[in-house]
PDB file of C-alpha atoms in Angstrom:
ATOM      1  CA  UNK A  15      40.603 -32.978 -38.319  1.00  0.00           C
ATOM      2  CA  UNK A  16      40.872 -34.109 -41.943  1.00  0.00           C
ATOM      3  CA  UNK A  17      38.901 -36.610 -44.036  1.00  0.00           C
ATOM      4  CA  UNK A  18      40.679 -39.857 -44.879  1.00  0.00           C
ATOM      5  CA  UNK A  19      38.868 -42.832 -46.416  1.00  0.00           C
ATOM      6  CA  UNK A  20      35.305 -42.739 -47.729  1.00  0.00           C
ATOM      7  CA  UNK A  21      33.438 -45.327 -45.658  1.00  0.00           C
ATOM      8  CA  UNK A  22      29.892 -44.887 -46.910  1.00  0.00           C
ATOM      9  CA  UNK A  23      27.822 -42.758 -49.272  1.00  0.00           C
ATOM     10  CA  UNK A  24      24.091 -42.448 -48.773  1.00  0.00           C
ATOM     11  CA  UNK A  25      21.389 -40.313 -50.311  1.00  0.00           C
ATOM     12  CA  UNK A  26      22.169 -37.245 -48.201  1.00  0.00           C
ATOM     13  CA  UNK A  27      25.677 -37.696 -46.790  1.00  0.00           C
ATOM     14  CA  UNK A  28      29.129 -39.162 -47.253  1.00  0.00           C
ATOM     15  CA  UNK A  29      30.881 -40.609 -44.212  1.00  0.00           C
ATOM     16  CA  UNK A  30      34.661 -40.352 -43.950  1.00  0.00           C
ATOM     17  CA  UNK A  31      37.188 -41.835 -41.541  1.00  0.00           C
ATOM     18  CA  UNK A  32      39.672 -39.647 -39.672  1.00  0.00           C
ATOM     19  CA  UNK A  33      42.992 -40.134 -37.901  1.00  0.00           C
ATOM     20  CA  UNK A  34      40.984 -40.920 -34.738  1.00  0.00           C
ATOM     21  CA  UNK A  35      39.329 -44.354 -34.864  1.00  0.00           C
ATOM     22  CA  UNK A  36      36.449 -43.092 -32.718  1.00  0.00           C
ATOM     23  CA  UNK A  37      35.668 -40.003 -34.809  1.00  0.00           C
ATOM     24  CA  UNK A  38      34.104 -39.685 -38.261  1.00  0.00           C
ATOM     25  CA  UNK A  39      33.259 -36.812 -40.594  1.00  0.00           C
ATOM     26  CA  UNK A  40      29.897 -36.475 -42.298  1.00  0.00           C
ATOM     27  CA  UNK A  41      29.791 -34.500 -45.554  1.00  0.00           C
ATOM     28  CA  UNK A  42      26.309 -33.106 -46.184  1.00  0.00           C
ATOM     29  CA  UNK A  43      25.351 -33.364 -49.867  1.00  0.00           C
ATOM     30  CA  UNK A  44      23.132 -31.115 -51.963  1.00  0.00           C
ATOM     31  CA  UNK A  45      21.319 -34.117 -53.437  1.00  0.00           C
ATOM     32  CA  UNK A  46      17.561 -34.426 -53.015  1.00  0.00           C
ATOM     33  CA  UNK A  47      15.748 -37.748 -53.089  1.00  0.00           C
ATOM     34  CA  UNK A  48      12.195 -38.827 -52.359  1.00  0.00           C
ATOM     35  CA  UNK A  49      10.127 -42.006 -52.515  1.00  0.00           C
ATOM     36  CA  UNK A  50      13.188 -44.154 -51.753  1.00  0.00           C
ATOM     37  CA  UNK A  51      15.247 -42.609 -54.532  1.00  0.00           C
ATOM     38  CA  UNK A  52      12.600 -42.691 -57.278  1.00  0.00           C
ATOM     39  CA  UNK A  53      12.602 -38.878 -57.456  1.00  0.00           C
ATOM     40  CA  UNK A  54      15.997 -37.178 -57.568  1.00  0.00           C
ATOM     41  CA  UNK A  55      17.380 -33.669 -57.936  1.00  0.00           C
ATOM     42  CA  UNK A  56      19.947 -31.328 -56.402  1.00  0.00           C
ATOM     43  CA  UNK A  57      19.676 -27.942 -54.705  1.00  0.00           C
ATOM     44  CA  UNK A  58      22.876 -25.948 -54.269  1.00  0.00           C
ATOM     45  CA  UNK A  59      23.400 -25.040 -50.615  1.00  0.00           C
ATOM     46  CA  UNK A  60      20.908 -27.565 -49.236  1.00  0.00           C
ATOM     47  CA  UNK A  61      23.625 -29.652 -47.603  1.00  0.00           C
ATOM     48  CA  UNK A  62      25.142 -26.663 -45.835  1.00  0.00           C
ATOM     49  CA  UNK A  63      21.741 -25.644 -44.490  1.00  0.00           C
ATOM     50  CA  UNK A  64      21.088 -29.133 -43.134  1.00  0.00           C
ATOM     51  CA  UNK A  65      24.513 -29.162 -41.488  1.00  0.00           C
ATOM     52  CA  UNK A  66      23.883 -25.812 -39.812  1.00  0.00           C
ATOM     53  CA  UNK A  67      20.372 -26.779 -38.687  1.00  0.00           C
ATOM     54  CA  UNK A  68      21.525 -30.159 -37.372  1.00  0.00           C
ATOM     55  CA  UNK A  69      24.392 -28.493 -35.505  1.00  0.00           C
ATOM     56  CA  UNK A  70      22.044 -26.115 -33.689  1.00  0.00           C
ATOM     57  CA  UNK A  71      19.564 -28.874 -32.829  1.00  0.00           C
ATOM     58  CA  UNK A  72      22.228 -31.302 -31.614  1.00  0.00           C
ATOM     59  CA  UNK A  73      23.624 -28.546 -29.392  1.00  0.00           C
ATOM     60  CA  UNK A  74      20.135 -27.864 -28.030  1.00  0.00           C
ATOM     61  CA  UNK A  75      19.510 -31.539 -27.303  1.00  0.00           C
ATOM     62  CA  UNK A  76      22.930 -31.985 -25.695  1.00  0.00           C
ATOM     63  CA  UNK A  77      22.213 -29.023 -23.418  1.00  0.00           C
ATOM     64  CA  UNK A  78      19.039 -30.844 -22.309  1.00  0.00           C
ATOM     65  CA  UNK A  79      20.864 -34.064 -21.496  1.00  0.00           C
ATOM     66  CA  UNK A  80      20.340 -36.029 -24.727  1.00  0.00           C
ATOM     67  CA  UNK A  81      23.523 -37.891 -25.670  1.00  0.00           C
ATOM     68  CA  UNK A  82      24.265 -37.511 -29.393  1.00  0.00           C
ATOM     69  CA  UNK A  83      27.117 -38.308 -31.758  1.00  0.00           C
ATOM     70  CA  UNK A  84      27.765 -34.596 -32.423  1.00  0.00           C
ATOM     71  CA  UNK A  85      31.235 -33.148 -31.756  1.00  0.00           C
ATOM     72  CA  UNK A  86      31.492 -29.980 -33.874  1.00  0.00           C
ATOM     73  CA  UNK A  87      30.690 -28.374 -37.213  1.00  0.00           C
ATOM     74  CA  UNK A  88      33.946 -28.197 -39.169  1.00  0.00           C
ATOM     75  CA  UNK A  89      32.740 -26.014 -42.039  1.00  0.00           C
ATOM     76  CA  UNK A  90      29.596 -25.415 -44.091  1.00  0.00           C
ATOM     77  CA  UNK A  91      29.241 -29.002 -45.299  1.00  0.00           C
ATOM     78  CA  UNK A  92      31.223 -31.077 -42.796  1.00  0.00           C
ATOM     79  CA  UNK A  93      30.401 -32.272 -39.277  1.00  0.00           C
ATOM     80  CA  UNK A  94      32.745 -34.113 -36.913  1.00  0.00           C
ATOM     81  CA  UNK A  95      30.998 -36.745 -34.834  1.00  0.00           C
ATOM     82  CA  UNK A  96      31.566 -39.830 -32.732  1.00  0.00           C
ATOM     83  CA  UNK A  97      31.662 -43.191 -34.442  1.00  0.00           C
ATOM     84  CA  UNK A  98      28.540 -45.236 -33.757  1.00  0.00           C
ATOM     85  CA  UNK A  99      27.312 -48.599 -34.961  1.00  0.00           C
ATOM     86  CA  UNK A 100      23.967 -47.645 -36.463  1.00  0.00           C
ATOM     87  CA  UNK A 101      20.905 -49.576 -35.312  1.00  0.00           C
ATOM     88  CA  UNK A 102      19.070 -50.444 -38.532  1.00  0.00           C
ATOM     89  CA  UNK A 103      15.743 -49.088 -37.299  1.00  0.00           C
ATOM     90  CA  UNK A 104      14.286 -45.764 -38.391  1.00  0.00           C
ATOM     91  CA  UNK A 105      12.402 -44.331 -35.417  1.00  0.00           C
ATOM     92  CA  UNK A 106       9.541 -42.097 -36.561  1.00  0.00           C
ATOM     93  CA  UNK A 107       7.824 -39.768 -34.092  1.00  0.00           C
ATOM     94  CA  UNK A 108       4.418 -38.358 -35.052  1.00  0.00           C
ATOM     95  CA  UNK A 109       2.472 -35.516 -33.433  1.00  0.00           C
ATOM     96  CA  UNK A 110       0.061 -34.762 -36.289  1.00  0.00           C
ATOM     97  CA  UNK A 111      -1.198 -37.173 -38.954  1.00  0.00           C
ATOM     98  CA  UNK A 112       0.004 -36.734 -42.512  1.00  0.00           C
ATOM     99  CA  UNK A 113       1.864 -38.630 -45.225  1.00  0.00           C
ATOM    100  CA  UNK A 114       2.056 -42.407 -44.936  1.00  0.00           C
ATOM    101  CA  UNK A 115       0.147 -42.517 -41.639  1.00  0.00           C
ATOM    102  CA  UNK A 116      -2.915 -40.898 -43.211  1.00  0.00           C
ATOM    103  CA  UNK A 117      -2.648 -43.173 -46.247  1.00  0.00           C
ATOM    104  CA  UNK A 118      -2.292 -46.366 -44.206  1.00  0.00           C
ATOM    105  CA  UNK A 119      -4.927 -45.733 -41.563  1.00  0.00           C
ATOM    106  CA  UNK A 120      -7.242 -43.152 -43.115  1.00  0.00           C
ATOM    107  CA  UNK A 121      -6.590 -40.584 -40.392  1.00  0.00           C
ATOM    108  CA  UNK A 122      -7.384 -37.142 -41.880  1.00  0.00           C
ATOM    109  CA  UNK A 123      -4.351 -35.148 -42.951  1.00  0.00           C
ATOM    110  CA  UNK A 124      -3.530 -32.552 -40.315  1.00  0.00           C
ATOM    111  CA  UNK A 125      -5.399 -34.230 -37.465  1.00  0.00           C
ATOM    112  CA  UNK A 126      -3.654 -33.832 -34.118  1.00  0.00           C
ATOM    113  CA  UNK A 127      -2.965 -37.261 -32.636  1.00  0.00           C
ATOM    114  CA  UNK A 128      -4.294 -37.993 -29.124  1.00  0.00           C
ATOM    115  CA  UNK A 129      -0.776 -38.926 -27.995  1.00  0.00           C
ATOM    116  CA  UNK A 130       2.743 -39.007 -29.403  1.00  0.00           C
ATOM    117  CA  UNK A 131       3.040 -41.966 -31.780  1.00  0.00           C
ATOM    118  CA  UNK A 132       6.401 -43.724 -32.143  1.00  0.00           C
ATOM    119  CA  UNK A 133       6.840 -46.178 -35.027  1.00  0.00           C
ATOM    120  CA  UNK A 134       9.722 -48.384 -36.135  1.00  0.00           C
ATOM    121  CA  UNK A 135      10.711 -48.960 -39.759  1.00  0.00           C
ATOM    122  CA  UNK A 136      13.398 -51.218 -41.173  1.00  0.00           C
ATOM    123  CA  UNK A 137      16.266 -49.172 -42.570  1.00  0.00           C
ATOM    124  CA  UNK A 138      16.360 -50.929 -45.961  1.00  0.00           C
ATOM    125  CA  UNK A 139      15.673 -49.073 -49.213  1.00  0.00           C
ATOM    126  CA  UNK A 140      15.505 -52.319 -51.208  1.00  0.00           C
ATOM    127  CA  UNK A 141      12.496 -53.398 -49.128  1.00  0.00           C
ATOM    128  CA  UNK A 142      10.966 -49.900 -49.151  1.00  0.00           C
ATOM    129  CA  UNK A 143      11.607 -49.421 -45.400  1.00  0.00           C
ATOM    130  CA  UNK A 144       8.735 -51.616 -44.107  1.00  0.00           C
ATOM    131  CA  UNK A 145       7.070 -50.898 -40.772  1.00  0.00           C
ATOM    132  CA  UNK A 146       8.172 -53.094 -37.855  1.00  0.00           C
ATOM    133  CA  UNK A 147       6.723 -54.336 -34.605  1.00  0.00           C
ATOM    134  CA  UNK A 148       8.800 -55.478 -31.639  1.00  0.00           C
ATOM    135  CA  UNK A 149       8.729 -59.113 -32.700  1.00  0.00           C
ATOM    136  CA  UNK A 150       9.984 -58.219 -36.173  1.00  0.00           C
ATOM    137  CA  UNK A 151      12.888 -56.358 -34.591  1.00  0.00           C
ATOM    138  CA  UNK A 152      13.814 -59.381 -32.507  1.00  0.00           C
ATOM    139  CA  UNK A 153      13.462 -61.863 -35.398  1.00  0.00           C
ATOM    140  CA  UNK A 154      15.757 -59.695 -37.530  1.00  0.00           C
ATOM    141  CA  UNK A 155      18.261 -59.291 -34.665  1.00  0.00           C
ATOM    142  CA  UNK A 156      18.115 -55.509 -34.979  1.00  0.00           C
ATOM    143  CA  UNK A 157      18.562 -55.109 -31.214  1.00  0.00           C
ATOM    144  CA  UNK A 158      19.997 -57.258 -28.441  1.00  0.00           C
ATOM    145  CA  UNK A 159      16.789 -57.356 -26.392  1.00  0.00           C
ATOM    146  CA  UNK A 160      13.361 -55.782 -26.031  1.00  0.00           C
ATOM    147  CA  UNK A 161      14.693 -53.315 -23.447  1.00  0.00           C
ATOM    148  CA  UNK A 162      16.658 -51.602 -26.231  1.00  0.00           C
ATOM    149  CA  UNK A 163      13.401 -50.975 -28.105  1.00  0.00           C
ATOM    150  CA  UNK A 164      11.984 -49.393 -24.959  1.00  0.00           C
ATOM    151  CA  UNK A 165      15.117 -47.226 -24.793  1.00  0.00           C
ATOM    152  CA  UNK A 166      14.652 -46.103 -28.407  1.00  0.00           C
ATOM    153  CA  UNK A 167      11.032 -45.158 -27.716  1.00  0.00           C
ATOM    154  CA  UNK A 168      11.895 -43.307 -24.535  1.00  0.00           C
ATOM    155  CA  UNK A 169      14.746 -41.393 -26.164  1.00  0.00           C
ATOM    156  CA  UNK A 170      12.569 -40.499 -29.169  1.00  0.00           C
ATOM    157  CA  UNK A 171       9.780 -39.192 -26.945  1.00  0.00           C
ATOM    158  CA  UNK A 172      12.293 -37.198 -24.931  1.00  0.00           C
ATOM    159  CA  UNK A 173      13.679 -35.610 -28.106  1.00  0.00           C
ATOM    160  CA  UNK A 174      10.113 -34.734 -29.105  1.00  0.00           C
ATOM    161  CA  UNK A 175       9.393 -33.198 -25.700  1.00  0.00           C
ATOM    162  CA  UNK A 176      12.336 -30.854 -26.259  1.00  0.00           C
ATOM    163  CA  UNK A 177      11.937 -30.039 -29.944  1.00  0.00           C
ATOM    164  CA  UNK A 178       8.150 -29.656 -30.170  1.00  0.00           C
ATOM    165  CA  UNK A 179       7.846 -26.652 -27.794  1.00  0.00           C
ATOM    166  CA  UNK A 180      11.125 -25.222 -29.088  1.00  0.00           C
ATOM    167  CA  UNK A 181       9.801 -25.080 -32.637  1.00  0.00           C
ATOM    168  CA  UNK A 182       6.344 -23.904 -31.588  1.00  0.00           C
ATOM    169  CA  UNK A 183       8.007 -20.885 -29.993  1.00  0.00           C
ATOM    170  CA  UNK A 184       9.604 -20.273 -33.411  1.00  0.00           C
ATOM    171  CA  UNK A 185       6.221 -20.354 -35.156  1.00  0.00           C
ATOM    172  CA  UNK A 186       6.569 -23.914 -36.471  1.00  0.00           C
ATOM    173  CA  UNK A 187       4.562 -27.035 -35.709  1.00  0.00           C
ATOM    174  CA  UNK A 188       6.736 -30.147 -35.532  1.00  0.00           C
ATOM    175  CA  UNK A 189       4.457 -32.558 -37.405  1.00  0.00           C
ATOM    176  CA  UNK A 190       6.657 -35.650 -37.423  1.00  0.00           C
ATOM    177  CA  UNK A 191      10.311 -36.597 -37.751  1.00  0.00           C
ATOM    178  CA  UNK A 192      12.667 -39.524 -38.233  1.00  0.00           C
ATOM    179  CA  UNK A 193      15.538 -40.351 -35.891  1.00  0.00           C
ATOM    180  CA  UNK A 194      18.421 -42.773 -36.168  1.00  0.00           C
ATOM    181  CA  UNK A 195      20.355 -44.180 -33.243  1.00  0.00           C
ATOM    182  CA  UNK A 196      23.626 -46.032 -32.874  1.00  0.00           C
ATOM    183  CA  UNK A 197      25.875 -47.561 -30.247  1.00  0.00           C
ATOM    184  CA  UNK A 198      29.098 -45.839 -29.256  1.00  0.00           C
ATOM    185  CA  UNK A 199      32.378 -47.586 -28.464  1.00  0.00           C
ATOM    186  CA  UNK A 200      31.078 -48.440 -24.980  1.00  0.00           C
ATOM    187  CA  UNK A 201      27.812 -49.904 -26.255  1.00  0.00           C
ATOM    188  CA  UNK A 202      25.671 -46.950 -25.183  1.00  0.00           C
ATOM    189  CA  UNK A 203      22.739 -45.972 -27.414  1.00  0.00           C
ATOM    190  CA  UNK A 204      23.182 -42.420 -28.709  1.00  0.00           C
ATOM    191  CA  UNK A 205      21.326 -40.192 -31.162  1.00  0.00           C
ATOM    192  CA  UNK A 206      23.031 -40.110 -34.576  1.00  0.00           C
ATOM    193  CA  UNK A 207      22.533 -39.067 -38.232  1.00  0.00           C
ATOM    194  CA  UNK A 208      20.991 -35.568 -38.578  1.00  0.00           C
ATOM    195  CA  UNK A 209      17.951 -33.513 -37.594  1.00  0.00           C
ATOM    196  CA  UNK A 210      16.910 -31.244 -40.440  1.00  0.00           C
ATOM    197  CA  UNK A 211      14.025 -30.428 -42.810  1.00  0.00           C
ATOM    198  CA  UNK A 212      15.139 -33.476 -44.797  1.00  0.00           C
ATOM    199  CA  UNK A 213      13.839 -35.793 -42.063  1.00  0.00           C
ATOM    200  CA  UNK A 214      11.425 -33.526 -40.148  1.00  0.00           C
ATOM    201  CA  UNK A 215       8.106 -32.030 -41.195  1.00  0.00           C
ATOM    202  CA  UNK A 216       7.573 -28.410 -40.171  1.00  0.00           C
ATOM    203  CA  UNK A 217       4.356 -26.467 -40.829  1.00  0.00           C
ATOM    204  CA  UNK A 218       4.030 -22.762 -40.158  1.00  0.00           C
ATOM    205  CA  UNK A 219       1.820 -22.286 -37.095  1.00  0.00           C
ATOM    206  CA  UNK A 220      -0.297 -19.571 -38.700  1.00  0.00           C
ATOM    207  CA  UNK A 221      -0.501 -20.621 -42.351  1.00  0.00           C
ATOM    208  CA  UNK A 222       0.286 -24.376 -42.343  1.00  0.00           C
ATOM    209  CA  UNK A 223       2.850 -23.659 -45.065  1.00  0.00           C
ATOM    210  CA  UNK A 224       5.195 -26.623 -45.422  1.00  0.00           C
ATOM    211  CA  UNK A 225       8.804 -25.814 -44.543  1.00  0.00           C
ATOM    212  CA  UNK A 226      10.518 -29.130 -45.240  1.00  0.00           C
ATOM    213  CA  UNK A 227      11.343 -31.719 -47.915  1.00  0.00           C
ATOM    214  CA  UNK A 228       7.644 -32.105 -48.746  1.00  0.00           C
ATOM    215  CA  UNK A 229       8.209 -29.039 -50.912  1.00  0.00           C
ATOM    216  CA  UNK A 230      10.351 -31.311 -53.097  1.00  0.00           C
ATOM    217  CA  UNK A 231       8.188 -34.425 -52.733  1.00  0.00           C
ATOM    218  CA  UNK A 232       5.062 -32.536 -53.744  1.00  0.00           C
ATOM    219  CA  UNK A 233       6.648 -30.256 -56.351  1.00  0.00           C
ATOM    220  CA  UNK A 234       5.865 -27.068 -54.429  1.00  0.00           C
ATOM    221  CA  UNK A 235       9.227 -25.375 -55.152  1.00  0.00           C
ATOM    222  CA  UNK A 236      11.028 -22.979 -52.858  1.00  0.00           C
ATOM    223  CA  UNK A 237      12.806 -25.687 -50.896  1.00  0.00           C
ATOM    224  CA  UNK A 238      15.993 -23.744 -50.182  1.00  0.00           C
ATOM    225  CA  UNK A 239      14.033 -20.655 -49.128  1.00  0.00           C
ATOM    226  CA  UNK A 240      12.039 -22.804 -46.698  1.00  0.00           C
ATOM    227  CA  UNK A 241      15.177 -24.396 -45.223  1.00  0.00           C
ATOM    228  CA  UNK A 242      16.755 -20.950 -44.831  1.00  0.00           C
ATOM    229  CA  UNK A 243      13.637 -19.759 -43.013  1.00  0.00           C
ATOM    230  CA  UNK A 244      13.794 -22.729 -40.634  1.00  0.00           C
ATOM    231  CA  UNK A 245      17.441 -21.942 -39.864  1.00  0.00           C
ATOM    232  CA  UNK A 246      16.699 -18.244 -39.351  1.00  0.00           C
ATOM    233  CA  UNK A 247      13.906 -19.031 -36.900  1.00  0.00           C
ATOM    234  CA  UNK A 248      16.120 -21.471 -34.976  1.00  0.00           C
ATOM    235  CA  UNK A 249      18.799 -18.790 -34.606  1.00  0.00           C
ATOM    236  CA  UNK A 250      16.411 -16.097 -33.358  1.00  0.00           C
TER     237      UNK A 250
END
């Protein structure tokens, strides 16, 4: 399968059409961005690592019954996947408080939450991805009905129930992560985008060392080494 027309370019990926109207190719970029694009850089090989990590995690989720857009990894930087109309809601799943949650609500950084928290954010960089409640989603026509929001929550919690113990067995705490969903050609909601250290927070179980894009956000360095370590642990 070959790339044809460039349909979209975001901060982390380019999306290309193919000869099949129901299949697209994602090209994983080496670009790094944080704080809605205010901080930018590039790390050679980062895109390939995210593609490999996402491939393994999509395969894991598919084996557990989660329907995703994944078809196959074509090469280091390219993934073939089903076409999906993206729902413009970022679904954030939180197991441990950190980042914006701690800043907004004053919950101590690193505090284990009493239950899995699922939050919705508007997928809109120009508005700084504001947090949403169900009524906001309906006013903005982001979904067809409230039942679709319940589906997003249920699917997100199911993904967490699979990934959290998987990573703990690899010596990593899954702190929080962002998911994106879309609708396939039949109108079914499926998991899309990617699952990688770019949109997940991983802390080492023993040391709490950060193994994700916070290394870039916070100027810690060693981002590629951390991503490689995450991949190595996944493959063990």
